[in-house]
């Protein structure tokens, strides 16, 4: 009898949930959708260097992004691809409409973590110069001696770290100006695996996620440089929009969109303040093929997210789990002296200039689409960052794909109008409360990161990332009892 009562109660509860969901869906269908007002984005002061010499200049550059073709030597590229591809597994996914596709994921034997987990390597400007000097000596036939060893021990623990540092040395020496690269303490990195046509790398702002919301008026702290290195010719491009979180109460619409089409061994470095992602209806290659890329971020100190791994059930729950390399499982670095003569010239950075933008390419044929964002659009906002929203934009997709056929791996800049980017929300949508400060450590690290930015950019807030209010440096200085270096 008791068992029957339990079954009846369970059926009644399930029926209640079903009716409640149906009612909610009916209510959502009648919500009033409002288009939010946006302002033209103020002109940001770009700081990426426009030089292609080995020593970065102290003079700020004027480029929002820099591309480098053929960044890895062929032998290092082949070894890295072989190691990553052997780690990829495939799972068949059935979608709501009954169609199927194969989802890719991978686990690195070097540490047992997923490819997309955030990892860290200590790497400074001085390390980058030494890395470059060693390779330059190895590239000189008269100096090559396979039995010699370098004066300092190698930094990399395995092949993957060797790839990351080989890429990072270009960013520290060629891309970032010296007054910024001098403050870099290391790089966080991840391997991005996805299925072409089903890429769920949503649009976002890069940040040390473990310090998000840790400080008042600063919902997130962005790195000093973000990069993507493509290890395949197919997949979704990286779409970078020149809009950022500059103010708590203002939504800025982008005036430029930069579309970086994937190409094996192509590297793109860009300003971390910018809204970017790779989801959407735009991709090259065959749907279902694997897309492989490496993402890196440069920080002034070790990012907290490489020490604490986030649990998915609650944004406030983190576990202490730094990924450590298991040398017995890792692929050892290759001897660069054996492939030092594979390339005749060093690759040169190509900075982007706004006059390279395409003006009005067949505007009548532009395609409108909705871009995917973190937490259903909530991640786009600053003060109301947890307001659920929808973001739609339009681009000349057919024209971009035609250009990519003519010039595989091209980077295209498109000038946008106000009507090309729209943010909307439901009028009666309830706000979702922001997370509280996670812990004292997160607040301490966030404060240190922000103080360092006040030191790097003492008189140039539009080159700083953040702040969201102009008094943040003086407030930090007063509260900490420290003086900001000018």
CSV table of C-alpha atoms in Angstrom, one decimal:
chain,number,residue,atom,x,y,z
A,1,UNK,CA,0.0,0.0,0.0
A,2,UNK,CA,2.8,2.4,0.9
A,3,UNK,CA,4.6,1.5,-2.3
A,4,UNK,CA,1.5,2.3,-4.4
A,5,UNK,CA,1.1,5.7,-2.6
A,6,UNK,CA,4.7,6.5,-3.4
A,7,UNK,CA,4.1,5.7,-7.1
A,8,UNK,CA,1.0,7.8,-7.2
A,9,UNK,CA,2.7,10.7,-5.5
A,10,UNK,CA,5.6,10.5,-7.9
A,11,UNK,CA,3.3,10.5,-10.9
A,12,UNK,CA,1.4,13.5,-9.5
A,13,UNK,CA,4.7,15.4,-9.0
A,14,UNK,CA,5.9,14.6,-12.6
A,15,UNK,CA,2.6,15.9,-13.9
A,16,UNK,CA,2.9,19.1,-11.8
A,17,UNK,CA,6.4,19.7,-13.3
A,18,UNK,CA,5.2,19.1,-16.8
A,19,UNK,CA,2.3,21.5,-16.4
A,20,UNK,CA,4.6,24.1,-14.8
A,21,UNK,CA,7.0,23.9,-17.7
A,22,UNK,CA,4.2,24.2,-20.2
A,23,UNK,CA,2.9,27.2,-18.4
A,24,UNK,CA,6.4,28.8,-18.4
A,25,UNK,CA,6.8,28.1,-22.1
A,26,UNK,CA,3.4,29.8,-22.8
A,27,UNK,CA,4.4,32.7,-20.6
A,28,UNK,CA,7.8,33.1,-22.4
A,29,UNK,CA,6.0,33.1,-25.7
A,30,UNK,CA,4.2,36.3,-24.7
A,31,UNK,CA,7.2,38.2,-23.3
A,32,UNK,CA,7.9,41.6,-24.7
A,33,UNK,CA,11.3,41.7,-26.3
A,34,UNK,CA,13.1,45.0,-26.0
A,35,UNK,CA,16.0,46.2,-28.1
A,36,UNK,CA,18.6,47.7,-25.8
A,37,UNK,CA,20.2,51.0,-26.7
A,38,UNK,CA,23.9,50.8,-27.6
A,39,UNK,CA,26.5,53.5,-28.1
A,40,UNK,CA,29.3,53.7,-30.6
A,41,UNK,CA,32.4,52.2,-29.0
A,42,UNK,CA,35.0,54.9,-28.1
A,43,UNK,CA,38.3,54.5,-30.0
A,44,UNK,CA,40.5,52.2,-28.0
A,45,UNK,CA,44.2,52.8,-27.8
A,46,UNK,CA,45.7,49.7,-29.3
A,47,UNK,CA,49.0,48.7,-27.9
A,48,UNK,CA,50.2,45.7,-30.0
A,49,UNK,CA,53.5,46.5,-31.7
A,50,UNK,CA,53.7,47.3,-35.3
A,51,UNK,CA,57.4,46.3,-35.5
A,52,UNK,CA,58.8,43.1,-36.9
A,53,UNK,CA,62.2,43.4,-35.4
A,54,UNK,CA,63.5,41.0,-32.8
A,55,UNK,CA,63.5,43.5,-29.9
A,56,UNK,CA,60.1,44.8,-29.0
A,57,UNK,CA,59.9,48.6,-28.8
A,58,UNK,CA,58.9,50.6,-25.7
A,59,UNK,CA,56.7,52.7,-28.1
A,60,UNK,CA,53.1,51.5,-28.1
A,61,UNK,CA,52.0,50.1,-31.4
A,62,UNK,CA,48.6,50.8,-33.0
A,63,UNK,CA,47.4,47.3,-34.0
A,64,UNK,CA,44.4,45.5,-32.5
A,65,UNK,CA,45.7,42.2,-33.8
A,66,UNK,CA,48.8,40.6,-35.4
A,67,UNK,CA,49.0,37.5,-37.6
A,68,UNK,CA,52.0,35.2,-38.2
A,69,UNK,CA,52.1,32.6,-40.9
A,70,UNK,CA,54.0,29.3,-40.6
A,71,UNK,CA,54.9,30.0,-37.0
A,72,UNK,CA,56.1,26.5,-36.2
A,73,UNK,CA,59.0,24.7,-38.0
A,74,UNK,CA,57.6,21.7,-40.0
A,75,UNK,CA,59.1,19.0,-37.9
A,76,UNK,CA,57.8,20.5,-34.6
A,77,UNK,CA,54.3,21.0,-36.2
A,78,UNK,CA,54.2,17.4,-37.4
A,79,UNK,CA,55.2,16.0,-34.0
A,80,UNK,CA,52.6,18.2,-32.2
A,81,UNK,CA,49.8,17.2,-34.6
A,82,UNK,CA,50.6,13.5,-34.3
A,83,UNK,CA,50.5,13.7,-30.5
A,84,UNK,CA,47.2,15.6,-30.4
A,85,UNK,CA,45.4,13.6,-33.0
A,86,UNK,CA,46.3,10.3,-31.2
A,87,UNK,CA,44.6,11.7,-28.1
A,88,UNK,CA,41.2,12.5,-29.8
A,89,UNK,CA,38.1,10.4,-29.2
A,90,UNK,CA,34.8,10.5,-31.1
A,91,UNK,CA,31.3,10.3,-29.7
A,92,UNK,CA,28.1,10.1,-31.8
A,93,UNK,CA,25.7,12.9,-30.8
A,94,UNK,CA,21.9,12.8,-31.6
A,95,UNK,CA,20.4,16.3,-31.8
A,96,UNK,CA,16.8,17.3,-31.0
A,97,UNK,CA,15.8,17.2,-34.6
A,98,UNK,CA,17.0,13.6,-34.9
A,99,UNK,CA,20.2,14.4,-36.9
A,100,UNK,CA,23.5,13.2,-35.7
A,101,UNK,CA,27.1,14.3,-35.7
A,102,UNK,CA,30.4,13.2,-34.2
A,103,UNK,CA,31.7,15.2,-31.3
A,104,UNK,CA,35.4,15.3,-30.7
A,105,UNK,CA,37.2,15.5,-27.3
A,106,UNK,CA,40.6,14.5,-26.1
A,107,UNK,CA,42.6,13.8,-23.0
A,108,UNK,CA,46.3,14.5,-22.8
A,109,UNK,CA,48.4,11.5,-21.4
A,110,UNK,CA,51.0,14.0,-20.1
A,111,UNK,CA,48.8,15.0,-17.2
A,112,UNK,CA,45.5,13.1,-17.5
A,113,UNK,CA,43.5,16.3,-18.0
A,114,UNK,CA,41.1,17.2,-20.9
A,115,UNK,CA,42.7,19.1,-23.8
A,116,UNK,CA,40.6,22.1,-23.0
A,117,UNK,CA,41.7,22.4,-19.3
A,118,UNK,CA,43.7,25.5,-18.5
A,119,UNK,CA,47.4,24.9,-17.9
A,120,UNK,CA,50.3,27.2,-16.9
A,121,UNK,CA,54.0,27.7,-17.8
A,122,UNK,CA,56.3,30.3,-16.3
A,123,UNK,CA,57.7,32.3,-19.2
A,124,UNK,CA,59.2,35.8,-19.1
A,125,UNK,CA,60.6,38.2,-21.7
A,126,UNK,CA,64.1,37.2,-20.7
A,127,UNK,CA,63.2,33.5,-21.2
A,128,UNK,CA,61.8,34.4,-24.7
A,129,UNK,CA,65.0,36.1,-25.7
A,130,UNK,CA,67.1,33.2,-24.5
A,131,UNK,CA,64.8,30.8,-26.4
A,132,UNK,CA,65.2,32.9,-29.5
A,133,UNK,CA,69.0,33.1,-29.2
A,134,UNK,CA,69.4,29.4,-28.7
A,135,UNK,CA,67.3,28.7,-31.8
A,136,UNK,CA,69.3,31.3,-33.8
A,137,UNK,CA,72.6,29.6,-32.8
A,138,UNK,CA,71.1,26.2,-33.8
A,139,UNK,CA,70.1,27.7,-37.2
A,140,UNK,CA,73.7,28.7,-38.0
A,141,UNK,CA,75.4,25.7,-39.7
A,142,UNK,CA,78.8,26.7,-38.3
A,143,UNK,CA,77.5,26.6,-34.7
A,144,UNK,CA,75.4,23.4,-34.9
A,145,UNK,CA,76.8,20.7,-32.7
A,146,UNK,CA,74.5,17.9,-31.6
A,147,UNK,CA,76.7,17.0,-28.7
A,148,UNK,CA,76.6,20.5,-27.1
A,149,UNK,CA,74.1,21.6,-24.4
A,150,UNK,CA,72.8,25.0,-23.7
A,151,UNK,CA,74.0,26.9,-20.7
A,152,UNK,CA,70.6,27.0,-19.0
A,153,UNK,CA,68.4,23.9,-18.8
A,154,UNK,CA,65.3,23.8,-21.1
A,155,UNK,CA,62.1,25.3,-19.7
A,156,UNK,CA,59.7,22.9,-21.4
A,157,UNK,CA,58.9,19.5,-19.8
A,158,UNK,CA,57.5,17.8,-22.9
A,159,UNK,CA,56.7,18.3,-26.6
A,160,UNK,CA,53.4,20.2,-26.0
A,161,UNK,CA,55.1,22.8,-23.8
A,162,UNK,CA,57.9,23.1,-26.3
A,163,UNK,CA,55.2,24.0,-28.9
A,164,UNK,CA,53.6,26.5,-26.6
A,165,UNK,CA,56.9,28.2,-25.7
A,166,UNK,CA,58.1,28.3,-29.3
A,167,UNK,CA,54.8,30.2,-30.1
A,168,UNK,CA,54.9,32.4,-27.0
A,169,UNK,CA,58.4,33.7,-27.7
A,170,UNK,CA,57.1,35.4,-30.8
A,171,UNK,CA,54.3,37.1,-28.9
A,172,UNK,CA,56.6,38.3,-26.1
A,173,UNK,CA,59.4,39.6,-28.4
A,174,UNK,CA,57.5,40.6,-31.6
A,175,UNK,CA,53.9,41.4,-30.7
A,176,UNK,CA,53.8,43.0,-27.2
A,177,UNK,CA,55.7,46.2,-26.7
A,178,UNK,CA,58.5,46.0,-24.3
A,179,UNK,CA,56.8,48.1,-21.6
A,180,UNK,CA,54.2,45.3,-21.3
A,181,UNK,CA,56.2,42.2,-22.1
A,182,UNK,CA,58.6,43.1,-19.2
A,183,UNK,CA,55.7,42.4,-16.8
A,184,UNK,CA,54.6,39.1,-18.2
A,185,UNK,CA,55.3,36.1,-15.8
A,186,UNK,CA,53.8,33.3,-17.8
A,187,UNK,CA,51.3,31.9,-20.2
A,188,UNK,CA,48.1,29.9,-19.7
A,189,UNK,CA,47.2,27.5,-22.5
A,190,UNK,CA,44.6,25.0,-23.7
A,191,UNK,CA,44.1,22.8,-26.8
A,192,UNK,CA,40.8,23.5,-28.5
A,193,UNK,CA,39.2,20.5,-30.2
A,194,UNK,CA,35.8,20.8,-32.0
A,195,UNK,CA,33.7,19.4,-34.8
A,196,UNK,CA,33.4,21.7,-37.9
A,197,UNK,CA,29.9,23.0,-38.1
A,198,UNK,CA,29.1,22.2,-34.5
A,199,UNK,CA,31.6,24.4,-32.7
A,200,UNK,CA,30.3,25.5,-29.3
A,201,UNK,CA,33.2,27.9,-28.4
A,202,UNK,CA,30.8,30.7,-27.5
A,203,UNK,CA,31.5,34.4,-27.7
A,204,UNK,CA,33.1,35.7,-24.5
A,205,UNK,CA,35.7,38.0,-23.0
A,206,UNK,CA,38.9,36.2,-21.9
A,207,UNK,CA,39.6,36.4,-18.2
A,208,UNK,CA,41.1,34.6,-15.2
A,209,UNK,CA,37.7,32.9,-14.4
A,210,UNK,CA,38.7,32.1,-10.9
A,211,UNK,CA,38.9,35.9,-10.1
A,212,UNK,CA,35.6,36.9,-11.9
A,213,UNK,CA,33.4,39.1,-9.7
A,214,UNK,CA,36.0,39.1,-6.9
A,215,UNK,CA,36.2,42.9,-6.8
A,216,UNK,CA,33.6,45.7,-6.9
A,217,UNK,CA,33.1,47.4,-10.3
A,218,UNK,CA,35.4,44.9,-12.0
A,219,UNK,CA,33.4,41.8,-13.1
A,220,UNK,CA,36.4,40.3,-14.8
A,221,UNK,CA,40.1,40.9,-15.4
A,222,UNK,CA,41.3,40.2,-18.9
A,223,UNK,CA,44.8,38.9,-19.8
A,224,UNK,CA,47.4,41.2,-21.5
A,225,UNK,CA,47.3,39.2,-24.7
A,226,UNK,CA,45.2,36.5,-26.2
A,227,UNK,CA,46.2,34.2,-29.1
A,228,UNK,CA,44.9,31.3,-31.3
A,229,UNK,CA,47.2,29.0,-33.3
A,230,UNK,CA,45.4,26.9,-35.9
A,231,UNK,CA,46.6,23.3,-36.4
A,232,UNK,CA,44.0,22.5,-39.1
A,233,UNK,CA,42.7,24.1,-42.3
A,234,UNK,CA,39.0,23.6,-41.6
A,235,UNK,CA,36.5,24.8,-39.0
A,236,UNK,CA,35.0,28.0,-37.8
A,237,UNK,CA,37.0,31.2,-38.0
A,238,UNK,CA,37.9,33.3,-35.0
A,239,UNK,CA,35.5,36.3,-35.1
A,240,UNK,CA,36.8,39.3,-33.1
A,241,UNK,CA,34.6,42.3,-32.4
A,242,UNK,CA,36.0,45.6,-31.2
A,243,UNK,CA,33.7,46.0,-28.3
A,244,UNK,CA,34.7,45.7,-24.7
A,245,UNK,CA,33.4,46.4,-21.1
A,246,UNK,CA,34.5,50.0,-20.6
A,247,UNK,CA,31.6,51.2,-18.5
A,248,UNK,CA,29.2,49.7,-16.0
A,249,UNK,CA,26.0,51.1,-17.5
A,250,UNK,CA,26.7,51.4,-21.3
A,251,UNK,CA,26.5,48.8,-24.0
A,252,UNK,CA,28.8,49.5,-26.9
A,253,UNK,CA,28.2,48.2,-30.4
A,254,UNK,CA,31.3,47.2,-32.4
A,255,UNK,CA,32.3,49.3,-35.4
A,256,UNK,CA,34.7,46.6,-36.8
A,257,UNK,CA,34.6,42.8,-37.1
A,258,UNK,CA,37.8,40.9,-37.7
A,259,UNK,CA,37.4,37.4,-39.3
A,260,UNK,CA,40.4,35.1,-39.0
A,261,UNK,CA,39.9,32.1,-41.2
A,262,UNK,CA,41.7,28.9,-40.0
A,263,UNK,CA,44.8,27.6,-41.7
A,264,UNK,CA,47.3,25.1,-40.4
A,265,UNK,CA,50.3,26.8,-38.7
A,266,UNK,CA,48.6,30.3,-38.8
A,267,UNK,CA,48.9,32.3,-35.6
A,268,UNK,CA,46.8,35.3,-34.5
A,269,UNK,CA,47.4,37.5,-31.5
A,270,UNK,CA,44.8,40.0,-30.4
A,271,UNK,CA,43.8,42.5,-27.8
A,272,UNK,CA,42.3,40.5,-24.9
A,273,UNK,CA,39.7,43.2,-24.1
A,274,UNK,CA,37.8,42.4,-27.3
A,275,UNK,CA,34.6,40.2,-27.5
A,276,UNK,CA,35.3,37.2,-29.6
A,277,UNK,CA,34.4,33.6,-30.3
A,278,UNK,CA,34.1,31.0,-33.1
A,279,UNK,CA,30.5,29.8,-33.1
A,280,UNK,CA,28.1,30.7,-35.8
A,281,UNK,CA,27.1,29.6,-39.3
A,282,UNK,CA,30.4,30.5,-40.9
A,283,UNK,CA,33.0,27.7,-41.4
A,284,UNK,CA,35.3,26.3,-44.0
A,285,UNK,CA,36.0,22.7,-44.9
A,286,UNK,CA,33.7,19.8,-44.6
A,287,UNK,CA,31.1,19.7,-41.9
A,288,UNK,CA,32.1,17.0,-39.3
A,289,UNK,CA,35.8,17.4,-39.8
A,290,UNK,CA,37.9,18.0,-36.7
A,291,UNK,CA,39.1,21.5,-35.9
A,292,UNK,CA,42.3,21.8,-33.8
A,293,UNK,CA,43.7,25.0,-32.4
A,294,UNK,CA,45.8,26.1,-29.4
A,295,UNK,CA,44.7,29.1,-27.3
A,296,UNK,CA,47.0,31.1,-25.0
A,297,UNK,CA,46.7,34.0,-22.6
A,298,UNK,CA,49.5,36.1,-21.1
A,299,UNK,CA,49.3,37.2,-17.5
A,300,UNK,CA,51.3,39.3,-15.0
A,301,UNK,CA,51.1,36.4,-12.5
A,302,UNK,CA,49.9,32.8,-12.5
A,303,UNK,CA,46.2,32.8,-13.2
A,304,UNK,CA,44.1,31.3,-10.4
A,305,UNK,CA,42.1,29.2,-12.9
A,306,UNK,CA,45.2,27.1,-13.6
A,307,UNK,CA,45.3,26.2,-9.9
A,308,UNK,CA,41.6,25.8,-9.1
A,309,UNK,CA,39.4,23.7,-11.4
A,310,UNK,CA,35.8,24.9,-11.6
A,311,UNK,CA,33.0,22.5,-10.8
A,312,UNK,CA,30.0,22.9,-13.2
A,313,UNK,CA,27.3,22.7,-10.6
A,314,UNK,CA,28.1,26.0,-9.0
A,315,UNK,CA,30.3,28.9,-10.1
A,316,UNK,CA,31.5,29.4,-6.5
A,317,UNK,CA,32.8,25.9,-6.1
A,318,UNK,CA,36.4,25.3,-7.0
A,319,UNK,CA,38.8,22.4,-6.2
A,320,UNK,CA,42.5,22.7,-5.9
A,321,UNK,CA,43.8,20.6,-8.8
A,322,UNK,CA,46.7,22.0,-10.8
A,323,UNK,CA,47.6,19.7,-13.6
A,324,UNK,CA,51.1,18.2,-13.2
A,325,UNK,CA,53.1,16.7,-16.0
A,326,UNK,CA,53.7,12.9,-15.6
A,327,UNK,CA,57.1,12.6,-17.4
A,328,UNK,CA,56.7,8.9,-17.9
A,329,UNK,CA,53.5,9.5,-19.9
A,330,UNK,CA,54.7,12.7,-21.7
A,331,UNK,CA,56.2,12.9,-25.2
A,332,UNK,CA,59.7,14.3,-24.8
A,333,UNK,CA,60.7,17.5,-26.7
A,334,UNK,CA,62.3,17.1,-30.0
A,335,UNK,CA,65.9,18.2,-30.6
A,336,UNK,CA,65.4,21.5,-32.4
A,337,UNK,CA,69.0,21.4,-33.7
A,338,UNK,CA,67.9,18.5,-36.0
A,339,UNK,CA,65.4,20.7,-37.8
A,340,UNK,CA,67.0,24.1,-37.4
A,341,UNK,CA,67.7,24.4,-41.1
A,342,UNK,CA,64.2,23.5,-42.2
A,343,UNK,CA,63.2,27.1,-42.8
A,344,UNK,CA,65.3,29.7,-44.5
A,345,UNK,CA,63.7,32.8,-42.9
A,346,UNK,CA,62.0,33.5,-39.6
A,347,UNK,CA,58.2,34.2,-40.0
A,348,UNK,CA,57.3,37.9,-39.8
A,349,UNK,CA,54.4,39.4,-37.9
A,350,UNK,CA,51.7,41.2,-39.9
A,351,UNK,CA,49.9,43.9,-37.9
A,352,UNK,CA,46.4,44.8,-38.9
A,353,UNK,CA,45.6,48.4,-39.8
A,354,UNK,CA,42.1,49.8,-40.1
A,355,UNK,CA,42.7,50.9,-43.7
A,356,UNK,CA,42.9,47.2,-44.5
A,357,UNK,CA,39.2,46.9,-43.8
A,358,UNK,CA,36.7,46.0,-46.5
A,359,UNK,CA,34.1,48.7,-47.2
A,360,UNK,CA,30.5,47.6,-48.0
A,361,UNK,CA,31.1,44.2,-49.7
A,362,UNK,CA,27.7,43.6,-51.3
A,363,UNK,CA,25.7,44.9,-48.3
A,364,UNK,CA,22.4,43.8,-49.7
A,365,UNK,CA,23.5,40.1,-49.4
A,366,UNK,CA,24.6,40.2,-45.7
A,367,UNK,CA,23.3,37.3,-43.5
A,368,UNK,CA,21.8,37.9,-40.1
A,369,UNK,CA,22.5,35.3,-37.4
A,370,UNK,CA,22.4,34.9,-33.6
A,371,UNK,CA,25.8,34.4,-31.8
A,372,UNK,CA,26.1,32.1,-28.9
A,373,UNK,CA,27.3,33.6,-25.6
A,374,UNK,CA,28.1,32.4,-22.1
A,375,UNK,CA,25.1,32.0,-19.8
A,376,UNK,CA,22.6,32.9,-22.5
A,377,UNK,CA,24.0,36.3,-23.2
A,378,UNK,CA,24.6,37.3,-19.5
A,379,UNK,CA,28.4,37.4,-20.0
A,380,UNK,CA,28.2,40.3,-22.3
A,381,UNK,CA,27.2,42.8,-19.7
A,382,UNK,CA,29.1,44.6,-17.0
A,383,UNK,CA,26.9,45.9,-14.2
A,384,UNK,CA,23.9,43.9,-15.4
A,385,UNK,CA,26.1,41.1,-16.6
A,386,UNK,CA,23.6,38.5,-15.5
A,387,UNK,CA,20.7,39.9,-17.5
A,388,UNK,CA,19.6,37.2,-19.9
A,389,UNK,CA,19.9,38.6,-23.5
A,390,UNK,CA,20.1,37.7,-27.2
A,391,UNK,CA,22.8,39.1,-29.5
A,392,UNK,CA,22.3,39.1,-33.2
A,393,UNK,CA,24.6,40.5,-35.9
A,394,UNK,CA,25.0,40.3,-39.7
A,395,UNK,CA,28.0,39.8,-41.9
A,396,UNK,CA,28.6,39.2,-45.6
A,397,UNK,CA,29.1,35.4,-45.0
A,398,UNK,CA,28.9,34.4,-48.7
A,399,UNK,CA,31.4,37.0,-49.7
A,400,UNK,CA,33.8,36.0,-46.8
A,401,UNK,CA,33.6,32.4,-47.9
A,402,UNK,CA,34.4,33.4,-51.4
A,403,UNK,CA,37.5,35.3,-50.3
A,404,UNK,CA,38.6,32.3,-48.2
A,405,UNK,CA,38.4,30.1,-51.3
A,406,UNK,CA,40.7,32.5,-53.2
A,407,UNK,CA,43.0,33.1,-50.2
A,408,UNK,CA,42.9,30.2,-47.7
A,409,UNK,CA,43.6,31.3,-44.1
A,410,UNK,CA,42.9,35.0,-44.9
A,411,UNK,CA,42.1,37.6,-42.2
A,412,UNK,CA,39.3,40.0,-43.2
A,413,UNK,CA,38.3,43.2,-41.5
A,414,UNK,CA,34.7,44.4,-42.0
A,415,UNK,CA,33.4,47.8,-41.1
A,416,UNK,CA,30.1,47.5,-39.3
A,417,UNK,CA,27.1,49.9,-39.1
A,418,UNK,CA,24.9,50.4,-36.0
A,419,UNK,CA,22.2,48.1,-37.4
A,420,UNK,CA,24.7,45.2,-37.8
A,421,UNK,CA,24.8,44.4,-34.1
A,422,UNK,CA,21.7,44.2,-31.8
A,423,UNK,CA,21.3,43.3,-28.2
A,424,UNK,CA,17.8,42.5,-26.9
A,425,UNK,CA,16.2,41.1,-23.7
A,426,UNK,CA,12.8,40.1,-22.3
A,427,UNK,CA,11.1,43.0,-20.5
A,428,UNK,CA,9.8,40.9,-17.6
A,429,UNK,CA,12.9,38.6,-17.4
A,430,UNK,CA,14.0,38.4,-13.8
A,431,UNK,CA,17.6,39.1,-13.1
A,432,UNK,CA,19.9,36.4,-11.9
A,433,UNK,CA,22.0,37.5,-8.9
A,434,UNK,CA,25.7,37.8,-9.4
A,435,UNK,CA,28.0,35.4,-7.5
A,436,UNK,CA,29.4,36.8,-4.3
A,437,UNK,CA,33.1,37.1,-3.7
A,438,UNK,CA,34.5,33.6,-3.9
A,439,UNK,CA,37.2,33.8,-1.3
A,440,UNK,CA,40.0,35.9,0.1
A,441,UNK,CA,42.5,34.4,-2.3
A,442,UNK,CA,40.5,35.3,-5.4
A,443,UNK,CA,40.1,38.9,-4.1
A,444,UNK,CA,43.8,39.2,-3.3
A,445,UNK,CA,44.9,37.9,-6.7
A,446,UNK,CA,42.4,40.1,-8.5
A,447,UNK,CA,43.7,43.1,-6.5
A,448,UNK,CA,47.3,42.3,-7.4
A,449,UNK,CA,46.4,41.9,-11.1
A,450,UNK,CA,44.6,45.2,-11.2
A,451,UNK,CA,47.4,47.0,-9.3
A,452,UNK,CA,49.9,45.8,-11.9
A,453,UNK,CA,47.7,47.2,-14.7
A,454,UNK,CA,47.6,50.5,-12.9
A,455,UNK,CA,51.4,50.4,-12.9
A,456,UNK,CA,51.7,49.5,-16.6
A,457,UNK,CA,49.1,52.1,-17.8
A,458,UNK,CA,49.4,55.0,-15.3
A,459,UNK,CA,48.1,57.6,-17.7
A,460,UNK,CA,46.2,55.7,-20.3
A,461,UNK,CA,43.0,54.2,-19.1
A,462,UNK,CA,41.8,53.3,-22.7
A,463,UNK,CA,44.8,51.0,-23.0
A,464,UNK,CA,44.1,49.4,-19.7
A,465,UNK,CA,42.1,46.2,-19.2
A,466,UNK,CA,39.9,46.8,-17.3
A,467,UNK,CA,39.0,49.2,-15.5
A,468,UNK,CA,35.3,49.9,-15.7
A,469,UNK,CA,35.5,53.0,-13.6
A,470,UNK,CA,38.2,55.7,-13.9
A,471,UNK,CA,38.9,55.9,-10.2
A,472,UNK,CA,39.8,52.3,-9.8
A,473,UNK,CA,43.6,52.9,-9.6
A,474,UNK,CA,43.3,55.6,-6.9
A,475,UNK,CA,40.9,53.5,-5.0
A,476,UNK,CA,43.2,50.4,-5.0
A,477,UNK,CA,46.2,52.6,-4.0
A,478,UNK,CA,44.3,54.0,-1.1
A,479,UNK,CA,42.8,50.7,0.2
A,480,UNK,CA,46.1,48.9,-0.1
A,481,UNK,CA,48.3,51.6,1.3
A,482,UNK,CA,50.5,51.4,-1.8
A,483,UNK,CA,51.5,54.0,-4.3
A,484,UNK,CA,50.9,53.4,-8.0
A,485,UNK,CA,54.1,53.7,-10.0
A,486,UNK,CA,53.9,56.3,-12.6
